[in-house]
Amino acid sequence: MVLVMQNDILTANRIHSILGNALNTIAEGKKEIFEIAESVRKECDIVNSKLVLLKSKIETIINELDILELEEKKARFELMRVSKNFNEFNEEHIKNAYENANNFRINLVLKRQEEKDLINRRNELEIRYRNLAKTLEKADGLGSKICTAIDYLNGNLEEIIDSIEDMDRKKYYGVKIIKAQERERKKIAREIHDGPAQSMANIVLKAELCEKLLYKDPNRAKDELGSLKSVVRGCLTDVRRIIYDLRPMSLDDLGLIPTIEKLKNRFSEETGIDVKFKILGEHEYINSIVQLSIFRVIQEALSNIIKHSKARNVEIILEYVNGCLNVAVKDDGIGFDIEHTGNEEDSNSGFGMLGMKERVELLSGQIKVESVPYKGTTISVSIPYLGKDEH
Ligand SMILES: Nc1ncnc2c1ncn2[C@@H]1O[C@H](COP(=O)(O)OP(=O)(O)OP(=O)(O)O)[C@@H](O)[C@H]1O
Ligand SMILES: [Mg+2]
């Protein structure tokens, strides 16, 4: 059992560490993507401010071109006018008009070239800006997808671990149930072997003896028949007790409280120990598994009282409270050392207490054992009632 649990815990731990590593790697990837996004964002800002500058330069150059075109036009007209009427102007004037017109033309060509270069540069920067913006959008999208994936995995990791632990628990309890069933069977086999089986062997011997004595010594035969009858009766009582222990029929027919009453009365008759039975709270419907478990707890507690306690008084208290059925069995016997009793490794110890604990825990209940030497023992159990019976 210990090995099974250890393996299961190892599996859960291993899955935990694998998923944990995967999460760390993804988280590192997320950091890198954020860094990439950050540097693209900076690049975008730089390109954008360059674009703004360039656009204002283009605007200025367009204005300058407008003025220059006007000036050039004027210079061209002047040259035309001077050329047409060259008799009216001296050589100096004509030369100046020509140079002026030529300079404006050259300046205009240069300015247009400059404008063209700036527009080309602006177009290039605009394309670059658009591409960077697209990359930034993708990096931001990827970053937030990774965040969602991490959140999802983080949430699911807990769920995955929970379900693994749940599976482990089921397996653990499954093995416990099988072990408990085997213990029960062994106990019943021992009881049949020591009780009815031996009595029946005795009955056969006695019947054979009666057969022999029937004609030889009818009076002894009669006595032997009488003793045979009492052995048969004892055997019948044993069989009835075993059947009762297997499943007290009255639990189905009469319900929990009358069955406890019957158990208590029989216990008092057989042992001479005084038993008080108190019921507290409003009676409610109790699932049959809970009924049976509570009954088994009382049965085992009483059996321990006969076997170990030397008690004179016993009290059984049954209480319905806050959706739980509580039961306490108190005795005023010799008590025992709780610390050193009832663990599985202790081969001298029986399984009664362990069985009680397993039963109660399987039903999500709680059990408390208190014992004070020479003062007595109290077993307290609290089990939530489960809704309707499942068949
Ligand atoms: N009411 C009690 N008074 C004194 N000692 C007790 C009482 N109940 C239990 N014990 C002690 O606790 C031990 C464990 O009890 P448990 O019911 O587990 O085993 P058992 O009664 O010895 O064997 P089994 O129940 O398997 O027939 C007992 O051996 C006994 O020493
Ligand atoms: Mg016992």
CSV table of C-alpha atoms and ligand atoms in Angstrom, one decimal:
chain,number,residue,atom,x,y,z
A,1,MET,CA,0.0,0.0,0.0
A,2,VAL,CA,2.7,2.4,1.0
A,3,LEU,CA,4.5,1.6,-2.3
A,4,VAL,CA,1.3,2.2,-4.4
A,5,MET,CA,0.8,5.6,-2.7
A,6,GLN,CA,4.5,6.5,-3.1
A,7,ASN,CA,4.4,5.7,-6.9
A,8,ASP,CA,1.2,7.7,-7.3
A,9,ILE,CA,2.7,10.6,-5.5
A,10,LEU,CA,5.8,10.3,-7.6
A,11,THR,CA,3.7,10.4,-10.8
A,12,ALA,CA,1.8,13.5,-9.6
A,13,ASN,CA,5.1,15.2,-8.6
A,14,ARG,CA,6.7,14.3,-12.0
A,15,ILE,CA,3.7,15.7,-14.0
A,16,HIS,CA,3.8,18.7,-11.8
A,17,SER,CA,7.5,19.3,-12.5
A,18,ILE,CA,7.2,18.6,-16.3
A,19,LEU,CA,4.3,21.0,-16.6
A,20,GLY,CA,6.1,23.5,-14.3
A,21,ASN,CA,9.2,23.4,-16.6
A,22,ALA,CA,7.0,23.8,-19.7
A,23,LEU,CA,5.3,26.8,-18.1
A,24,ASN,CA,8.7,28.4,-17.3
A,25,THR,CA,9.9,27.9,-20.9
A,26,ILE,CA,6.7,29.5,-22.2
A,27,ALA,CA,7.1,32.4,-19.7
A,28,GLU,CA,10.7,33.0,-21.0
A,29,GLY,CA,9.4,33.0,-24.5
A,30,LYS,CA,6.8,35.5,-23.5
A,31,LYS,CA,9.5,37.8,-22.0
A,32,GLU,CA,11.5,37.6,-25.3
A,33,ILE,CA,8.4,38.4,-27.4
A,34,PHE,CA,7.7,41.4,-25.2
A,35,GLU,CA,11.3,42.5,-25.6
A,36,ILE,CA,11.0,42.1,-29.4
A,37,ALA,CA,7.7,44.1,-29.4
A,38,GLU,CA,9.3,46.8,-27.3
A,39,SER,CA,12.3,47.3,-29.7
A,40,VAL,CA,9.9,47.3,-32.8
A,41,ARG,CA,7.8,49.9,-31.0
A,42,LYS,CA,10.9,52.1,-30.5
A,43,GLU,CA,11.9,51.6,-34.1
A,44,CYS,CA,8.3,52.6,-35.1
A,45,ASP,CA,8.5,55.8,-33.1
A,46,ILE,CA,11.9,56.7,-34.6
A,47,VAL,CA,10.6,56.1,-38.2
A,48,ASN,CA,7.4,58.0,-37.4
A,49,SER,CA,9.3,61.1,-36.1
A,50,LYS,CA,11.6,60.9,-39.2
A,51,LEU,CA,8.4,60.8,-41.4
A,52,VAL,CA,7.0,63.9,-39.6
A,53,LEU,CA,10.2,65.8,-40.2
A,54,LEU,CA,10.4,64.7,-43.8
A,55,LYS,CA,6.8,65.7,-44.5
A,56,SER,CA,7.4,69.2,-43.1
A,57,LYS,CA,10.6,69.4,-45.3
A,58,ILE,CA,8.5,68.4,-48.3
A,59,GLU,CA,5.9,71.0,-47.5
A,60,THR,CA,8.6,73.7,-47.2
A,61,ILE,CA,10.2,72.6,-50.5
A,62,ILE,CA,6.8,72.7,-52.3
A,63,ASN,CA,6.4,76.3,-51.0
A,64,GLU,CA,9.9,77.2,-52.1
A,65,LEU,CA,9.2,75.6,-55.5
A,66,ASP,CA,6.1,77.6,-55.9
A,67,ILE,CA,8.0,80.8,-55.3
A,68,LEU,CA,10.9,79.6,-57.4
A,69,GLU,CA,8.6,78.8,-60.3
A,70,LEU,CA,7.1,82.2,-60.2
A,71,GLU,CA,10.5,83.8,-60.0
A,72,GLU,CA,11.7,81.7,-62.9
A,73,LYS,CA,8.6,82.6,-64.9
A,74,LYS,CA,9.3,86.2,-64.3
A,75,ALA,CA,13.0,85.9,-65.3
A,76,ARG,CA,12.0,84.1,-68.4
A,77,PHE,CA,9.5,86.9,-69.4
A,78,GLU,CA,12.2,89.5,-68.7
A,79,LEU,CA,14.6,87.6,-70.9
A,80,MET,CA,12.0,87.3,-73.6
A,81,ARG,CA,11.2,91.0,-73.3
A,82,VAL,CA,14.8,92.0,-73.4
A,83,SER,CA,15.5,89.6,-76.3
A,84,LYS,CA,12.6,91.0,-78.4
A,85,ASN,CA,13.6,94.6,-77.8
A,86,PHE,CA,17.4,94.2,-77.6
A,87,ASN,CA,17.9,97.6,-79.3
A,88,GLU,CA,16.5,99.3,-76.2
A,89,PHE,CA,18.9,97.6,-73.7
A,90,ASN,CA,22.6,97.6,-73.3
A,91,GLU,CA,24.7,94.5,-73.4
A,92,GLU,CA,25.1,94.4,-69.6
A,93,HIS,CA,21.3,94.4,-69.1
A,94,ILE,CA,20.8,91.6,-71.7
A,95,LYS,CA,23.6,89.5,-70.1
A,96,ASN,CA,22.1,90.0,-66.6
A,97,ALA,CA,18.6,89.0,-67.9
A,98,TYR,CA,20.0,85.9,-69.5
A,99,GLU,CA,22.0,84.9,-66.4
A,100,ASN,CA,19.1,85.6,-64.2
A,101,ALA,CA,16.8,83.4,-66.2
A,102,ASN,CA,19.4,80.7,-66.4
A,103,ASN,CA,20.1,80.7,-62.7
A,104,PHE,CA,16.4,80.4,-61.9
A,105,ARG,CA,16.1,77.5,-64.3
A,106,ILE,CA,19.0,75.7,-62.8
A,107,ASN,CA,17.7,76.3,-59.2
A,108,LEU,CA,14.3,75.1,-60.3
A,109,VAL,CA,15.7,71.9,-61.7
A,110,LEU,CA,17.8,71.3,-58.5
A,111,LYS,CA,14.8,72.1,-56.2
A,112,ARG,CA,12.6,69.7,-58.2
A,113,GLN,CA,15.3,67.0,-57.9
A,114,GLU,CA,15.5,67.7,-54.2
A,115,GLU,CA,11.7,67.4,-53.9
A,116,LYS,CA,11.7,64.1,-55.9
A,117,ASP,CA,14.4,62.7,-53.6
A,118,LEU,CA,12.5,63.7,-50.5
A,119,ILE,CA,9.2,62.2,-51.8
A,120,ASN,CA,11.0,58.9,-52.6
A,121,ARG,CA,12.6,58.9,-49.1
A,122,ARG,CA,9.1,59.6,-47.6
A,123,ASN,CA,7.6,56.7,-49.6
A,124,GLU,CA,10.3,54.4,-48.5
A,125,LEU,CA,9.8,55.4,-44.8
A,126,GLU,CA,6.1,55.0,-45.1
A,127,ILE,CA,6.5,51.4,-46.4
A,128,ARG,CA,8.9,50.7,-43.6
A,129,TYR,CA,6.6,52.2,-41.0
A,130,ARG,CA,3.7,50.1,-42.2
A,131,ASN,CA,5.8,46.9,-42.1
A,132,LEU,CA,7.0,47.7,-38.6
A,133,ALA,CA,3.4,48.5,-37.4
A,134,LYS,CA,2.3,45.1,-38.8
A,135,THR,CA,5.2,43.3,-37.0
A,136,LEU,CA,4.3,45.2,-33.8
A,137,GLU,CA,0.7,44.2,-34.1
A,138,LYS,CA,1.7,40.5,-34.6
A,139,ALA,CA,4.2,40.6,-31.6
A,140,ASP,CA,1.5,42.2,-29.3
A,141,GLY,CA,-1.1,39.6,-30.5
A,142,LEU,CA,1.4,36.7,-29.9
A,143,GLY,CA,2.3,38.2,-26.4
A,144,SER,CA,-1.3,38.3,-25.3
A,145,LYS,CA,-2.0,34.8,-26.7
A,146,ILE,CA,0.9,33.5,-24.7
A,147,CYS,CA,-0.4,35.3,-21.6
A,148,THR,CA,-3.8,33.6,-22.1
A,149,ALA,CA,-2.0,30.2,-22.6
A,150,ILE,CA,-0.1,30.6,-19.4
A,151,ASP,CA,-3.2,31.6,-17.4
A,152,TYR,CA,-5.0,28.7,-18.9
A,153,LEU,CA,-2.2,26.2,-18.2
A,154,ASN,CA,-1.8,27.6,-14.7
A,155,GLY,CA,-5.5,27.2,-14.0
A,156,ASN,CA,-5.6,23.8,-15.7
A,157,LEU,CA,-2.4,22.6,-13.9
A,158,GLU,CA,-4.3,22.8,-10.6
A,159,GLU,CA,-7.2,20.9,-12.2
A,160,ILE,CA,-4.9,18.3,-13.7
A,161,ILE,CA,-3.0,17.8,-10.4
A,162,ASP,CA,-6.4,17.6,-8.6
A,163,SER,CA,-7.7,14.9,-10.9
A,164,ILE,CA,-4.5,12.9,-10.6
A,165,GLU,CA,-4.7,13.2,-6.8
A,166,ASP,CA,-8.3,12.2,-7.0
A,167,MET,CA,-7.4,9.2,-9.1
A,168,ASP,CA,-4.7,8.3,-6.6
A,169,ARG,CA,-7.2,8.6,-3.8
A,170,LYS,CA,-9.7,6.4,-5.5
A,171,LYS,CA,-7.0,3.8,-6.2
A,172,TYR,CA,-5.8,4.0,-2.6
A,173,TYR,CA,-9.3,3.6,-1.2
A,174,GLY,CA,-10.0,0.9,-3.8
A,175,VAL,CA,-7.1,-1.2,-2.4
A,176,LYS,CA,-8.3,-0.4,1.1
A,177,ILE,CA,-11.8,-1.7,0.3
A,178,ILE,CA,-10.4,-4.9,-1.2
A,179,LYS,CA,-8.2,-5.4,1.9
A,180,ALA,CA,-11.1,-4.7,4.2
A,181,GLN,CA,-13.3,-7.2,2.3
A,182,GLU,CA,-10.6,-9.8,2.6
A,183,ARG,CA,-10.3,-9.2,6.4
A,184,GLU,CA,-14.1,-9.6,6.8
A,185,ARG,CA,-14.1,-12.8,4.8
A,186,LYS,CA,-11.2,-14.2,6.9
A,187,LYS,CA,-13.1,-13.2,10.0
A,188,ILE,CA,-16.3,-14.9,8.9
A,189,ALA,CA,-14.4,-18.0,7.8
A,190,ARG,CA,-12.7,-18.2,11.2
A,191,GLU,CA,-16.0,-17.7,13.0
A,192,ILE,CA,-17.7,-20.5,10.9
A,193,HIS,CA,-14.7,-22.7,11.4
A,194,ASP,CA,-14.5,-22.2,15.2
A,195,GLY,CA,-18.3,-22.1,15.7
A,196,PRO,CA,-20.8,-23.9,13.5
A,197,ALA,CA,-18.3,-26.1,11.7
A,198,GLN,CA,-17.0,-27.5,15.0
A,199,SER,CA,-20.4,-27.8,16.5
A,200,MET,CA,-21.6,-29.8,13.4
A,201,ALA,CA,-18.6,-32.1,13.7
A,202,ASN,CA,-19.6,-32.6,17.3
A,203,ILE,CA,-23.3,-33.2,16.3
A,204,VAL,CA,-22.2,-35.9,13.9
A,205,LEU,CA,-20.2,-37.6,16.6
A,206,LYS,CA,-23.0,-37.3,19.1
A,207,ALA,CA,-25.6,-38.7,16.5
A,208,GLU,CA,-23.3,-41.7,15.9
A,209,LEU,CA,-23.1,-42.3,19.6
A,210,CYS,CA,-26.9,-42.1,20.0
A,211,GLU,CA,-27.2,-44.6,17.1
A,212,LYS,CA,-25.0,-47.0,19.0
A,213,LEU,CA,-26.7,-46.4,22.3
A,214,LEU,CA,-30.2,-46.6,21.0
A,215,TYR,CA,-30.7,-50.3,21.7
A,216,LYS,CA,-27.9,-50.8,24.2
A,217,ASP,CA,-28.6,-48.1,26.7
A,218,PRO,CA,-31.8,-46.1,25.8
A,219,ASN,CA,-31.5,-43.9,28.9
A,220,ARG,CA,-28.0,-42.7,28.0
A,221,ALA,CA,-29.1,-42.3,24.4
A,222,LYS,CA,-31.9,-40.0,25.7
A,223,ASP,CA,-29.3,-38.0,27.6
A,224,GLU,CA,-27.0,-37.8,24.6
A,225,LEU,CA,-30.0,-36.7,22.4
A,226,GLY,CA,-30.7,-33.9,25.0
A,227,SER,CA,-27.1,-32.7,24.8
A,228,LEU,CA,-27.2,-33.0,21.0
A,229,LYS,CA,-30.2,-30.8,21.0
A,230,SER,CA,-28.4,-28.2,23.0
A,231,VAL,CA,-25.4,-28.4,20.7
A,232,VAL,CA,-27.8,-27.9,17.7
A,233,ARG,CA,-29.4,-24.9,19.5
A,234,GLY,CA,-25.9,-23.4,20.2
A,235,CYS,CA,-25.0,-24.0,16.5
A,236,LEU,CA,-28.2,-22.3,15.4
A,237,THR,CA,-27.5,-19.3,17.7
A,238,ASP,CA,-24.0,-19.1,16.2
A,239,VAL,CA,-25.3,-19.2,12.6
A,240,ARG,CA,-27.9,-16.6,13.4
A,241,ARG,CA,-25.3,-14.4,15.0
A,242,ILE,CA,-23.0,-14.8,12.0
A,243,ILE,CA,-25.9,-13.9,9.6
A,244,TYR,CA,-26.8,-11.0,11.9
A,245,ASP,CA,-23.2,-9.8,11.8
A,246,LEU,CA,-23.1,-10.1,8.0
A,247,ARG,CA,-26.2,-7.9,7.7
A,248,PRO,CA,-28.7,-7.1,10.4
A,249,MET,CA,-32.0,-7.6,8.6
A,250,SER,CA,-33.8,-5.4,11.0
A,251,LEU,CA,-31.8,-2.4,9.6
A,252,ASP,CA,-33.9,-2.7,6.4
A,253,ASP,CA,-37.1,-3.8,8.1
A,254,LEU,CA,-37.2,-1.6,11.3
A,255,GLY,CA,-34.6,1.1,10.7
A,256,LEU,CA,-31.5,2.3,12.5
A,257,ILE,CA,-32.9,3.2,15.9
A,258,PRO,CA,-34.8,0.0,16.7
A,259,THR,CA,-31.8,-2.0,15.4
A,260,ILE,CA,-29.5,-0.2,17.8
A,261,GLU,CA,-32.1,-0.8,20.6
A,262,LYS,CA,-32.0,-4.5,19.9
A,263,LEU,CA,-28.2,-4.6,19.8
A,264,LYS,CA,-28.0,-2.8,23.1
A,265,ASN,CA,-30.6,-5.1,24.8
A,266,ARG,CA,-28.8,-8.2,23.6
A,267,PHE,CA,-25.5,-6.8,24.7
A,268,SER,CA,-26.8,-6.0,28.2
A,269,GLU,CA,-28.4,-9.4,28.5
A,270,GLU,CA,-25.2,-11.2,27.4
A,271,THR,CA,-22.7,-9.1,29.4
A,272,GLY,CA,-24.7,-7.7,32.3
A,273,ILE,CA,-23.2,-4.2,31.4
A,274,ASP,CA,-25.7,-1.4,31.8
A,275,VAL,CA,-26.2,0.5,28.5
A,276,LYS,CA,-28.0,3.8,28.1
A,277,PHE,CA,-29.1,4.9,24.7
A,278,LYS,CA,-29.9,8.6,24.0
A,279,ILE,CA,-31.2,10.2,20.8
A,280,LEU,CA,-30.7,13.9,20.3
A,281,GLY,CA,-32.0,16.2,17.5
A,282,GLU,CA,-34.8,15.8,14.9
A,283,HIS,CA,-35.0,12.4,13.3
A,284,GLU,CA,-34.2,12.6,9.6
A,285,TYR,CA,-34.0,10.2,6.6
A,286,ILE,CA,-30.5,8.6,6.6
A,287,ASN,CA,-29.0,6.9,3.6
A,288,SER,CA,-28.7,3.1,4.1
A,289,ILE,CA,-24.9,3.1,3.8
A,290,VAL,CA,-24.6,5.7,6.5
A,291,GLN,CA,-27.1,3.7,8.7
A,292,LEU,CA,-25.1,0.5,8.2
A,293,SER,CA,-21.8,2.3,8.9
A,294,ILE,CA,-23.1,3.8,12.1
A,295,PHE,CA,-24.4,0.5,13.2
A,296,ARG,CA,-21.0,-1.2,12.4
A,297,VAL,CA,-19.2,1.4,14.5
A,298,ILE,CA,-21.5,0.8,17.5
A,299,GLN,CA,-21.2,-2.9,17.0
A,300,GLU,CA,-17.4,-2.8,16.9
A,301,ALA,CA,-17.2,-0.4,19.9
A,302,LEU,CA,-19.5,-2.7,21.9
A,303,SER,CA,-17.4,-5.7,20.9
A,304,ASN,CA,-14.2,-3.9,22.1
A,305,ILE,CA,-16.0,-3.1,25.3
A,306,ILE,CA,-16.7,-6.8,26.0
A,307,LYS,CA,-13.2,-7.9,24.9
A,308,HIS,CA,-11.0,-5.2,26.4
A,309,SER,CA,-12.6,-2.6,28.7
A,310,LYS,CA,-13.9,-4.3,31.9
A,311,ALA,CA,-16.5,-1.5,31.9
A,312,ARG,CA,-19.6,-1.4,34.0
A,313,ASN,CA,-21.5,1.3,32.2
A,314,VAL,CA,-21.9,2.2,28.6
A,315,GLU,CA,-23.6,5.1,27.0
A,316,ILE,CA,-24.6,5.4,23.3
A,317,ILE,CA,-25.5,8.9,22.1
A,318,LEU,CA,-27.0,9.4,18.6
A,319,GLU,CA,-27.4,12.9,17.4
A,320,TYR,CA,-28.8,14.4,14.2
A,321,VAL,CA,-27.1,17.8,13.7
A,322,ASN,CA,-26.3,20.0,10.7
A,323,GLY,CA,-26.7,17.3,8.1
A,324,CYS,CA,-24.5,14.9,10.0
A,325,LEU,CA,-25.3,11.9,12.0
A,326,ASN,CA,-23.0,11.8,15.1
A,327,VAL,CA,-22.6,8.8,17.4
A,328,ALA,CA,-20.6,8.5,20.5
A,329,VAL,CA,-20.0,5.3,22.5
A,330,LYS,CA,-18.6,5.9,26.0
A,331,ASP,CA,-17.5,3.3,28.5
A,332,ASP,CA,-16.1,3.6,32.0
A,333,GLY,CA,-13.5,0.8,31.6
A,334,ILE,CA,-9.8,0.5,31.9
A,335,GLY,CA,-9.0,2.6,28.7
A,336,PHE,CA,-5.9,2.1,26.6
A,337,ASP,CA,-2.9,3.8,25.0
A,338,ILE,CA,-4.2,5.3,21.8
A,339,GLU,CA,-0.7,6.2,20.5
A,340,HIS,CA,0.5,2.6,20.4
A,341,THR,CA,-2.7,0.8,19.2
A,342,GLY,CA,-4.4,0.3,15.9
A,343,ASN,CA,-1.7,0.9,13.3
A,344,GLU,CA,-1.4,-1.5,10.4
A,345,GLU,CA,2.2,-2.4,11.2
A,346,ASP,CA,1.4,-3.5,14.7
A,347,SER,CA,0.8,-7.2,14.1
A,348,ASN,CA,-0.6,-7.7,17.6
A,349,SER,CA,-3.3,-5.2,17.1
A,350,GLY,CA,-6.7,-6.2,15.6
A,351,PHE,CA,-8.5,-4.5,12.7
A,352,GLY,CA,-11.6,-3.4,14.4
A,353,MET,CA,-10.6,0.2,15.0
A,354,LEU,CA,-8.8,0.4,11.6
A,355,GLY,CA,-12.0,-0.9,9.9
A,356,MET,CA,-14.1,1.8,11.7
A,357,LYS,CA,-11.7,4.5,10.6
A,358,GLU,CA,-11.7,3.4,7.0
A,359,ARG,CA,-15.4,3.1,6.8
A,360,VAL,CA,-16.0,6.6,8.3
A,361,GLU,CA,-13.3,8.2,6.1
A,362,LEU,CA,-14.8,6.6,2.9
A,363,LEU,CA,-18.0,8.3,3.7
A,364,SER,CA,-16.2,11.7,4.3
A,365,GLY,CA,-16.9,11.5,8.0
A,366,GLN,CA,-14.7,12.0,11.0
A,367,ILE,CA,-13.7,9.7,13.9
A,368,LYS,CA,-12.2,10.6,17.2
A,369,VAL,CA,-11.0,8.1,19.8
A,370,GLU,CA,-10.4,9.3,23.4
A,371,SER,CA,-9.2,7.1,26.1
A,372,VAL,CA,-7.9,7.8,29.6
A,373,PRO,CA,-6.4,4.9,31.6
A,374,TYR,CA,-8.8,3.7,34.3
A,375,LYS,CA,-11.4,6.3,33.3
A,376,GLY,CA,-12.7,4.9,30.1
A,377,THR,CA,-12.9,5.2,26.3
A,378,THR,CA,-15.1,7.3,24.0
A,379,ILE,CA,-15.4,6.7,20.3
A,380,SER,CA,-17.0,9.6,18.5
A,381,VAL,CA,-18.0,9.5,14.8
A,382,SER,CA,-19.7,12.0,12.6
A,383,ILE,CA,-20.9,11.1,9.1
A,384,PRO,CA,-22.7,13.4,6.7
A,385,TYR,CA,-25.9,11.8,5.5
A,386,LEU,CA,-25.9,11.2,1.7
A,387,GLY,CA,-29.1,12.0,-0.1
A,388,LYS,CA,-31.3,9.2,-1.5
A,389,ASP,CA,-30.0,5.6,-1.8
A,390,GLU,CA,-28.4,4.6,-5.0
A,391,HIS,CA,-29.3,1.1,-6.2
B,1,LIG,N1,-13.2,0.2,24.8
B,1,LIG,C1,-11.9,-0.2,25.0
B,1,LIG,N2,-11.4,-0.3,26.2
B,1,LIG,C2,-10.1,-0.7,26.3
B,1,LIG,N3,-9.3,-1.0,25.3
B,1,LIG,C3,-9.8,-0.9,24.1
B,1,LIG,C4,-11.1,-0.5,23.8
B,1,LIG,N4,-11.3,-0.5,22.5
B,1,LIG,C5,-10.1,-0.8,22.0
B,1,LIG,N5,-9.2,-1.1,22.9
B,1,LIG,C6,-7.8,-1.4,22.6
B,1,LIG,O1,-7.5,-1.1,21.3
B,1,LIG,C7,-7.0,-2.3,20.6
B,1,LIG,C8,-7.4,-2.3,19.2
B,1,LIG,O2,-8.8,-2.5,19.1
B,1,LIG,P1,-9.3,-3.2,17.7
B,1,LIG,O3,-10.8,-3.2,17.8
B,1,LIG,O4,-8.7,-2.5,16.6
B,1,LIG,O5,-8.7,-4.7,17.8
B,1,LIG,P2,-9.2,-5.9,18.5
B,1,LIG,O6,-10.5,-5.7,19.2
B,1,LIG,O7,-8.1,-6.3,19.4
B,1,LIG,O8,-9.3,-7.0,17.4
B,1,LIG,P3,-10.6,-7.2,16.3
B,1,LIG,O9,-11.4,-5.9,16.5
B,1,LIG,O10,-9.9,-7.2,15.0
B,1,LIG,O11,-11.3,-8.4,16.7
B,1,LIG,C9,-7.5,-3.5,21.4
B,1,LIG,O12,-6.6,-4.5,21.3
B,1,LIG,C10,-7.5,-2.9,22.8
B,1,LIG,O13,-6.2,-3.0,23.4
B,2,MG,MG,-12.1,-4.9,18.1
